[in-house]
mmCIF file of C-alpha atoms in Angstrom:
data_model
loop_
_atom_site.group_PDB
_atom_site.id
_atom_site.type_symbol
_atom_site.label_atom_id
_atom_site.label_comp_id
_atom_site.label_asym_id
_atom_site.label_seq_id
_atom_site.Cartn_x
_atom_site.Cartn_y
_atom_site.Cartn_z
ATOM 1 C CA MET R 291 165.537 71.738 134.906
ATOM 2 C CA ALA R 292 167.772 74.279 136.573
ATOM 3 C CA GLN R 293 171.272 73.055 137.367
ATOM 4 C CA TYR R 294 173.419 74.120 140.305
ATOM 5 C CA GLU R 295 176.036 72.729 142.647
ATOM 6 C CA VAL R 296 174.452 70.355 145.153
ATOM 7 C CA GLU R 297 176.865 71.504 147.867
ATOM 8 C CA ASN R 298 175.099 74.869 147.935
ATOM 9 C CA VAL R 299 171.653 73.368 148.277
ATOM 10 C CA ASP R 300 171.205 74.224 151.960
ATOM 11 C CA TYR R 301 171.224 77.886 151.052
ATOM 12 C CA MET R 302 169.139 77.806 147.903
ATOM 13 C CA ALA R 303 165.804 78.072 149.660
ATOM 14 C CA ASP R 304 166.896 81.249 151.446
ATOM 15 C CA ASP R 305 166.455 83.236 148.241
ATOM 16 C CA TYR R 306 162.790 82.319 148.156
ATOM 17 C CA GLU R 307 161.795 82.577 151.814
ATOM 18 C CA MET R 308 159.690 85.467 153.108
ATOM 19 C CA ALA R 309 161.715 88.563 153.859
ATOM 20 C CA ASP R 310 160.209 89.195 157.268
ATOM 21 C CA VAL R 311 158.384 86.895 159.615
ATOM 22 C CA ASP R 312 157.224 87.832 163.081
ATOM 23 C CA ASP R 313 160.050 87.907 165.660
ATOM 24 C CA ASP R 314 158.247 85.408 167.833
ATOM 25 C CA MET R 315 158.080 83.026 164.858
ATOM 26 C CA ASP R 316 161.833 83.393 164.351
ATOM 27 C CA GLU R 317 162.562 82.728 168.002
ATOM 28 C CA GLU R 318 160.225 79.739 168.158
ATOM 29 C CA PHE R 319 161.374 78.108 164.942
ATOM 30 C CA HIS R 320 164.930 79.474 164.574
ATOM 31 C CA GLY R 321 164.210 81.030 161.195
ATOM 32 C CA ARG R 322 162.963 77.791 159.635
ATOM 33 C CA GLY R 323 160.263 78.341 157.011
ATOM 34 C CA MET R 324 157.203 76.537 158.347
ATOM 35 C CA GLY R 325 155.469 74.341 155.866
ATOM 36 C CA ASP R 326 158.642 73.530 153.892
ATOM 37 C CA SER R 327 159.170 69.866 153.097
ATOM 38 C CA GLU R 328 162.974 69.862 153.487
ATOM 39 C CA SER R 329 164.275 67.855 156.411
ATOM 40 C CA GLU R 330 167.880 69.006 156.629
ATOM 41 C CA ASP R 331 167.328 70.565 160.046
ATOM 42 C CA ASP R 332 167.447 67.433 162.195
ATOM 43 C CA GLU R 333 168.954 69.411 165.041
ATOM 44 C CA TYR R 334 165.881 71.630 165.004
ATOM 45 C CA ASP R 335 163.576 68.615 165.188
ATOM 46 C CA HIS R 336 165.487 66.995 168.036
ATOM 47 C CA HIS R 337 165.569 70.212 170.052
ATOM 48 C CA HIS R 338 161.888 70.998 169.678
ATOM 49 C CA LEU R 339 160.605 67.461 170.044
ATOM 50 C CA SER R 340 162.520 67.034 173.296
ATOM 51 C CA HIS R 341 162.120 70.500 174.815
ATOM 52 C CA ASN R 342 158.775 71.761 173.510
ATOM 53 C CA LYS R 343 157.187 68.293 173.337
ATOM 54 C CA ILE R 344 155.696 68.841 169.871
ATOM 55 C CA THR R 345 154.123 65.489 169.202
ATOM 56 C CA ASP R 346 152.321 63.789 166.346
ATOM 57 C CA THR R 347 148.695 64.750 165.750
ATOM 58 C CA ASN R 348 145.902 62.252 165.208
ATOM 59 C CA ALA R 349 142.408 62.751 163.775
ATOM 60 C CA ALA R 350 140.688 62.994 167.164
ATOM 61 C CA GLN R 351 143.100 65.702 168.334
ATOM 62 C CA ALA R 352 142.681 67.611 165.067
ATOM 63 C CA ARG R 353 138.905 67.576 165.498
ATOM 64 C CA ARG R 354 139.400 69.077 168.956
ATOM 65 C CA GLY R 355 141.412 71.925 167.450
ATOM 66 C CA LYS R 356 145.036 70.780 167.680
ATOM 67 C CA ASP R 357 147.157 71.975 164.743
ATOM 68 C CA ILE R 358 147.739 69.099 162.326
ATOM 69 C CA GLN R 359 151.457 69.992 162.085
ATOM 70 C CA GLY R 360 151.866 70.344 165.835
ATOM 71 C CA ILE R 361 152.702 74.063 165.567
ATOM 72 C CA PRO R 362 151.927 75.830 168.885
ATOM 73 C CA TRP R 363 150.191 78.873 167.377
ATOM 74 C CA GLU R 364 148.875 79.888 170.785
ATOM 75 C CA ARG R 365 152.464 80.696 171.812
ATOM 76 C CA LEU R 366 153.062 82.859 168.747
ATOM 77 C CA SER R 367 151.899 86.379 167.983
ATOM 78 C CA ILE R 368 150.735 85.344 164.516
ATOM 79 C CA THR R 369 147.893 83.054 163.506
ATOM 80 C CA ARG R 370 148.057 80.277 160.914
ATOM 81 C CA GLU R 371 145.696 82.266 158.680
ATOM 82 C CA LYS R 372 147.815 85.421 158.901
ATOM 83 C CA TYR R 373 151.042 83.517 158.324
ATOM 84 C CA ARG R 374 149.538 81.789 155.291
ATOM 85 C CA GLN R 375 148.353 85.096 153.877
ATOM 86 C CA THR R 376 151.756 86.725 154.396
ATOM 87 C CA ARG R 377 153.561 83.784 152.796
ATOM 88 C CA LEU R 378 151.323 83.885 149.728
ATOM 89 C CA GLU R 379 151.937 87.612 149.371
ATOM 90 C CA GLN R 380 155.723 87.541 149.869
ATOM 91 C CA TYR R 381 156.929 84.127 148.710
ATOM 92 C CA LYS R 382 158.836 84.422 145.434
ATOM 93 C CA ASN R 383 158.386 81.289 143.372
ATOM 94 C CA TYR R 384 161.119 80.115 140.995
ATOM 95 C CA GLU R 385 159.939 80.021 137.380
ATOM 96 C CA ASN R 386 161.777 78.885 134.265
ATOM 97 C CA ILE R 387 159.315 80.913 132.206
ATOM 98 C CA PRO R 388 158.520 84.472 133.398
ATOM 99 C CA GLN R 389 154.897 85.041 134.459
ATOM 100 C CA SER R 390 154.052 81.356 133.984
ATOM 101 C CA GLY R 391 152.599 81.260 137.489
ATOM 102 C CA GLU R 392 149.953 83.830 136.638
ATOM 103 C CA GLY R 393 149.156 81.973 133.437
ATOM 104 C CA SER R 394 148.750 78.636 135.181
ATOM 105 C CA GLU R 395 146.412 80.140 137.788
ATOM 106 C CA LYS R 396 144.040 81.125 135.005
ATOM 107 C CA LEU R 397 144.140 77.635 133.492
ATOM 108 C CA CYS R 398 143.862 75.613 136.682
ATOM 109 C CA LYS R 399 140.494 74.708 138.132
ATOM 110 C CA PRO R 400 140.016 76.643 141.375
ATOM 111 C CA THR R 401 139.319 74.753 144.592
ATOM 112 C CA LYS R 402 136.495 75.647 146.919
ATOM 113 C CA LYS R 403 137.471 76.795 150.387
ATOM 114 C CA GLY R 404 136.150 74.398 152.980
ATOM 115 C CA GLY R 405 135.652 71.586 150.473
ATOM 116 C CA MET R 406 136.372 68.003 151.547
ATOM 117 C CA TYR R 407 139.260 66.705 149.418
ATOM 118 C CA TYR R 408 140.683 64.179 151.847
ATOM 119 C CA GLU R 409 140.112 63.095 155.425
ATOM 120 C CA PHE R 410 142.905 63.762 157.889
ATOM 121 C CA ARG R 411 144.044 60.669 159.784
ATOM 122 C CA ARG R 412 147.431 61.358 161.319
ATOM 123 C CA ASN R 413 150.496 63.559 161.006
ATOM 124 C CA THR R 414 153.882 62.078 161.874
ATOM 125 C CA ARG R 415 156.984 64.202 162.427
ATOM 126 C CA SER R 416 159.342 61.231 162.602
ATOM 127 C CA VAL R 417 159.240 60.467 158.858
ATOM 128 C CA LYS R 418 160.550 63.291 156.698
ATOM 129 C CA SER R 419 161.979 63.293 153.193
ATOM 130 C CA THR R 420 165.344 64.869 152.441
ATOM 131 C CA ILE R 421 165.168 66.994 149.304
ATOM 132 C CA LEU R 422 168.462 68.144 147.755
ATOM 133 C CA HIS R 423 167.192 70.067 144.724
ATOM 134 C CA PHE R 424 164.730 72.925 145.083
ATOM 135 C CA GLN R 425 162.705 71.639 142.104
ATOM 136 C CA LEU R 426 163.173 67.865 142.087
ATOM 137 C CA ARG R 427 160.741 66.527 144.684
ATOM 138 C CA ASN R 428 159.755 63.106 143.325
ATOM 139 C CA LEU R 429 161.216 61.454 146.395
ATOM 140 C CA VAL R 430 158.121 60.088 148.151
ATOM 141 C CA TRP R 431 156.153 57.139 146.756
ATOM 142 C CA ALA R 432 153.146 55.295 148.152
ATOM 143 C CA THR R 433 152.727 51.765 146.808
ATOM 144 C CA SER R 434 149.565 51.146 148.826
ATOM 145 C CA LYS R 435 147.339 52.949 151.325
ATOM 146 C CA HIS R 436 149.796 52.061 154.063
ATOM 147 C CA ASP R 437 153.266 51.735 152.455
ATOM 148 C CA VAL R 438 155.433 54.774 151.787
ATOM 149 C CA TYR R 439 158.976 54.932 150.399
ATOM 150 C CA LEU R 440 161.058 58.080 150.796
ATOM 151 C CA MET R 441 164.617 59.453 150.830
ATOM 152 C CA GLN R 442 166.219 60.365 154.133
ATOM 153 C CA HIS R 443 169.683 61.696 153.344
ATOM 154 C CA TYR R 444 171.458 58.704 151.725
ATOM 155 C CA SER R 445 168.833 56.104 152.667
ATOM 156 C CA VAL R 446 165.657 54.903 150.995
ATOM 157 C CA ILE R 447 163.233 54.311 153.855
ATOM 158 C CA HIS R 448 160.052 52.233 153.962
ATOM 159 C CA TRP R 449 157.418 53.460 156.408
ATOM 160 C CA SER R 450 154.282 51.536 157.330
ATOM 161 C CA ALA R 451 151.251 53.595 158.308
ATOM 162 C CA VAL R 452 149.826 50.478 159.986
ATOM 163 C CA SER R 453 152.705 49.673 162.330
ATOM 164 C CA CYS R 454 154.193 53.218 162.274
ATOM 165 C CA ASN R 455 157.589 51.570 161.856
ATOM 166 C CA LYS R 456 160.269 52.555 159.374
ATOM 167 C CA SER R 457 163.081 50.462 157.936
ATOM 168 C CA GLU R 458 165.989 51.092 155.590
ATOM 169 C CA VAL R 459 165.590 49.537 152.149
ATOM 170 C CA LEU R 460 168.689 50.911 150.403
ATOM 171 C CA ASN R 461 171.708 52.892 151.573
ATOM 172 C CA VAL R 462 173.745 54.713 148.899
ATOM 173 C CA SER R 463 176.146 56.609 151.185
ATOM 174 C CA GLY R 464 178.991 54.200 150.479
ATOM 175 C CA HIS R 465 179.795 51.944 147.557
ATOM 176 C CA VAL R 466 176.799 50.350 145.830
ATOM 177 C CA ALA R 467 177.313 47.699 143.158
ATOM 178 C CA PRO R 468 174.938 45.181 141.568
ATOM 179 C CA SER R 469 174.923 41.734 143.148
ATOM 180 C CA GLU R 470 173.539 40.265 139.917
ATOM 181 C CA LYS R 471 175.427 40.085 136.628
ATOM 182 C CA HIS R 472 173.636 41.373 133.535
ATOM 183 C CA PRO R 473 175.213 42.409 130.186
ATOM 184 C CA GLY R 474 173.882 45.970 130.382
ATOM 185 C CA SER R 475 174.760 46.586 134.017
ATOM 186 C CA LEU R 476 177.604 48.760 135.328
ATOM 187 C CA LEU R 477 179.252 46.158 137.541
ATOM 188 C CA GLU R 478 181.585 48.622 139.309
ATOM 189 C CA GLY R 479 178.562 50.483 140.657
ATOM 190 C CA PHE R 480 178.667 53.903 142.340
ATOM 191 C CA SER R 481 179.910 55.607 145.480
ATOM 192 C CA SER R 482 178.153 58.271 147.573
ATOM 193 C CA THR R 483 175.239 58.709 145.195
ATOM 194 C CA GLN R 484 173.191 61.857 145.678
ATOM 195 C CA VAL R 485 169.649 60.866 144.752
ATOM 196 C CA SER R 486 167.651 63.356 142.698
ATOM 197 C CA THR R 487 164.544 61.286 141.959
ATOM 198 C CA LEU R 488 162.910 58.068 143.081
ATOM 199 C CA ALA R 489 160.221 55.694 141.790
ATOM 200 C CA VAL R 490 158.721 52.579 143.365
ATOM 201 C CA LYS R 491 156.119 50.339 141.771
ATOM 202 C CA ASP R 492 155.131 46.826 142.792
ATOM 203 C CA LYS R 493 158.461 45.286 143.819
ATOM 204 C CA LEU R 494 160.822 47.505 141.790
ATOM 205 C CA LEU R 495 162.642 50.541 143.183
ATOM 206 C CA VAL R 496 164.632 52.855 140.878
ATOM 207 C CA ALA R 497 166.755 55.729 142.210
ATOM 208 C CA GLY R 498 168.210 58.352 139.866
ATOM 209 C CA GLY R 499 171.221 60.521 140.720
ATOM 210 C CA PHE R 500 172.679 63.952 140.030
ATOM 211 C CA GLN R 501 175.441 62.433 137.885
ATOM 212 C CA GLY R 502 173.118 60.354 135.707
ATOM 213 C CA GLU R 503 173.225 57.307 137.990
ATOM 214 C CA LEU R 504 170.432 54.736 137.958
ATOM 215 C CA ILE R 505 170.218 52.150 140.734
ATOM 216 C CA CYS R 506 167.577 49.408 140.522
ATOM 217 C CA LYS R 507 166.570 47.156 143.374
ATOM 218 C CA TYR R 508 163.845 44.550 143.597
ATOM 219 C CA LEU R 509 162.337 44.781 147.071
ATOM 220 C CA ASP R 510 161.951 40.997 147.333
ATOM 221 C CA ARG R 511 165.601 40.303 146.440
ATOM 222 C CA PRO R 512 168.778 40.945 148.444
ATOM 223 C CA GLY R 513 171.208 43.547 147.151
ATOM 224 C CA VAL R 514 170.970 45.691 144.024
ATOM 225 C CA SER R 515 169.975 44.101 140.712
ATOM 226 C CA PHE R 516 171.088 46.678 138.136
ATOM 227 C CA CYS R 517 173.196 49.843 137.872
ATOM 228 C CA SER R 518 173.611 52.148 134.897
ATOM 229 C CA ARG R 519 174.944 55.622 134.165
ATOM 230 C CA THR R 520 172.773 57.327 131.582
ATOM 231 C CA THR R 521 175.414 59.837 130.555
ATOM 232 C CA TYR R 522 178.781 61.328 131.473
ATOM 233 C CA ASP R 523 177.595 64.745 130.334
ATOM 234 C CA ASP R 524 178.309 67.614 132.745
ATOM 235 C CA ASN R 525 174.572 68.311 132.888
ATOM 236 C CA ALA R 526 173.531 64.777 133.778
ATOM 237 C CA ILE R 527 170.813 65.169 136.424
ATOM 238 C CA THR R 528 168.167 62.438 136.379
ATOM 239 C CA ASN R 529 165.020 64.549 136.635
ATOM 240 C CA ALA R 530 162.367 61.819 136.714
ATOM 241 C CA VAL R 531 161.869 58.067 136.546
ATOM 242 C CA ASP R 532 158.637 56.367 135.477
ATOM 243 C CA ILE R 533 158.098 52.602 135.969
ATOM 244 C CA TYR R 534 155.528 50.922 133.749
ATOM 245 C CA ASP R 535 154.438 47.571 132.321
ATOM 246 C CA SER R 536 155.008 47.204 128.581
ATOM 247 C CA PRO R 537 152.315 45.680 126.309
ATOM 248 C CA SER R 538 154.296 42.415 126.413
ATOM 249 C CA GLY R 539 154.034 42.365 130.207
ATOM 250 C CA ALA R 540 157.715 43.119 130.839
ATOM 251 C CA VAL R 541 158.568 45.750 133.445
ATOM 252 C CA HIS R 542 160.243 48.857 131.998
ATOM 253 C CA PHE R 543 161.254 52.212 133.352
ATOM 254 C CA MET R 544 161.873 55.502 131.596
ATOM 255 C CA ALA R 545 164.497 58.021 132.748
ATOM 256 C CA SER R 546 164.272 61.733 131.866
ATOM 257 C CA ASN R 547 167.570 63.610 132.007
ATOM 258 C CA ASN R 548 169.040 67.085 131.795
ATOM 259 C CA ASP R 549 171.238 65.971 128.883
ATOM 260 C CA CYS R 550 168.074 66.204 126.708
ATOM 261 C CA GLY R 551 167.670 62.434 126.644
ATOM 262 C CA VAL R 552 164.842 60.020 127.415
ATOM 263 C CA ARG R 553 165.949 56.411 127.929
ATOM 264 C CA ASP R 554 163.797 53.310 128.191
ATOM 265 C CA PHE R 555 165.179 50.342 130.135
ATOM 266 C CA ASP R 556 163.840 46.797 129.837
ATOM 267 C CA MET R 557 164.051 45.184 133.280
ATOM 268 C CA GLU R 558 163.331 41.739 131.904
ATOM 269 C CA LYS R 559 166.549 41.897 129.869
ATOM 270 C CA PHE R 560 168.253 44.434 132.161
ATOM 271 C CA GLN R 561 169.352 46.676 129.329
ATOM 272 C CA LEU R 562 168.687 49.954 127.543
ATOM 273 C CA SER R 563 166.040 49.408 124.867
ATOM 274 C CA LYS R 564 165.384 52.952 123.523
ATOM 275 C CA HIS R 565 167.102 56.331 123.599
ATOM 276 C CA PHE R 566 165.409 59.480 122.321
ATOM 277 C CA ARG R 567 166.980 62.949 122.142
ATOM 278 C CA PHE R 568 165.220 66.314 122.253
ATOM 279 C CA PRO R 569 166.327 69.959 121.842
ATOM 280 C CA TRP R 570 166.093 70.788 125.555
ATOM 281 C CA PRO R 571 166.473 69.130 129.007
ATOM 282 C CA VAL R 572 163.614 66.720 129.708
ATOM 283 C CA ASN R 573 161.971 67.127 133.105
ATOM 284 C CA HIS R 574 159.343 64.413 132.947
ATOM 285 C CA THR R 575 157.929 61.747 130.637
ATOM 286 C CA SER R 576 154.578 59.968 130.867
ATOM 287 C CA LEU R 577 153.372 57.001 128.834
ATOM 288 C CA SER R 578 149.804 56.810 127.493
ATOM 289 C CA PRO R 579 147.579 53.992 128.838
ATOM 290 C CA ASP R 580 147.854 52.072 125.558
ATOM 291 C CA GLY R 581 151.655 52.418 125.581
ATOM 292 C CA LYS R 582 151.793 53.975 122.118
ATOM 293 C CA GLN R 583 152.591 57.600 122.916
ATOM 294 C CA LEU R 584 154.751 59.638 125.273
ATOM 295 C CA VAL R 585 154.207 63.102 126.682
ATOM 296 C CA ILE R 586 157.525 64.953 126.998
ATOM 297 C CA VAL R 587 157.859 68.157 129.051
ATOM 298 C CA GLY R 588 161.005 70.078 129.926
ATOM 299 C CA ASP R 589 162.802 73.401 129.839
ATOM 300 C CA ASN R 590 160.650 74.736 127.020
ATOM 301 C CA PRO R 591 157.174 76.271 126.772
ATOM 302 C CA GLU R 592 156.203 73.513 124.335
ATOM 303 C CA GLY R 593 155.288 69.999 125.377
ATOM 304 C CA LEU R 594 155.662 67.137 122.919
ATOM 305 C CA LEU R 595 153.515 64.109 122.153
ATOM 306 C CA VAL R 596 155.781 61.511 120.557
ATOM 307 C CA ASP R 597 155.568 57.965 119.249
ATOM 308 C CA SER R 598 156.839 55.678 122.033
ATOM 309 C CA ASN R 599 158.539 53.314 119.571
ATOM 310 C CA THR R 600 160.315 55.792 117.311
ATOM 311 C CA GLY R 601 160.472 59.037 119.292
ATOM 312 C CA LYS R 602 158.939 60.878 116.339
ATOM 313 C CA VAL R 603 156.994 63.997 117.326
ATOM 314 C CA CYS R 604 153.256 63.598 116.705
ATOM 315 C CA PHE R 605 151.970 66.824 118.244
ATOM 316 C CA VAL R 606 153.323 70.002 119.817
ATOM 317 C CA CYS R 607 151.360 71.815 122.510
ATOM 318 C CA PHE R 608 151.984 74.884 124.637
ATOM 319 C CA CYS R 609 152.423 74.159 128.317
ATOM 320 C CA LEU R 610 153.541 76.012 131.421
ATOM 321 C CA SER R 611 156.272 74.522 133.558
ATOM 322 C CA VAL R 612 155.795 75.846 137.059
ATOM 323 C CA TYR R 613 157.657 74.550 140.110
ATOM 324 C CA PHE R 614 156.513 75.038 143.679
#
């Protein structure tokens, strides 16, 4: 996973935006790349929601022709189709491996234009995830059809699609320390954690940080249950977190880090249970359904299938790491 200073993140996307967009588009949207998932431009949202009255779109309105994102294309001199075509032609995607995008297009199953893949219900502009890293986007989790957890700046937010209400679950802008005492927990906690990845499953929420922080909170308990720092290495970004149930029934989570480590934490004992090291930064780890093997992918063309108990490599395969 590429590493860079988080303070410069607001400008990172500029290198990959289209060189020229229609002047009317620039005037209407103040140079903001439409379709991006970043939500750093709150001032933009406030201005346009209050002055241009861009509102949420529901299924009935979409069927009548209203844009699902609320974009007033009729006031622009470019159509959605033309903008999409121009973006595809000019957008420069970041790739760790040169030409991997072309290779993945050949391997991926093409979709049919006009096919029904999901049914649109509603678009809401009031709930937007803040993304600090241009690659790390595991910051939105749905635990049911109606419950979504996401990062908004320094807050983990729960949004209900039934009530359309949102509430703060965890705030990491200040000092966060565990309210429970466990032998493997970092009792002093953290301050001003910048969250790089998030995972929520059942009642457990785990947030990983740019400095190797791990903050664990049970949604049905007050406060934070467990804190740990995976590493003090300079390249400590927590790239991914995966929560799973072990064969014994205990809840575990696995953290993949830029320091080339994969760490397994037992949340029944609240401690580190396994630590595997690899030759390159690990971007993501997935456990097989039977819990016996792990798939490891990272900053290398080769993916690894390893024994989940020993970390021993069972199989090496070629893969393409492409980030959009």
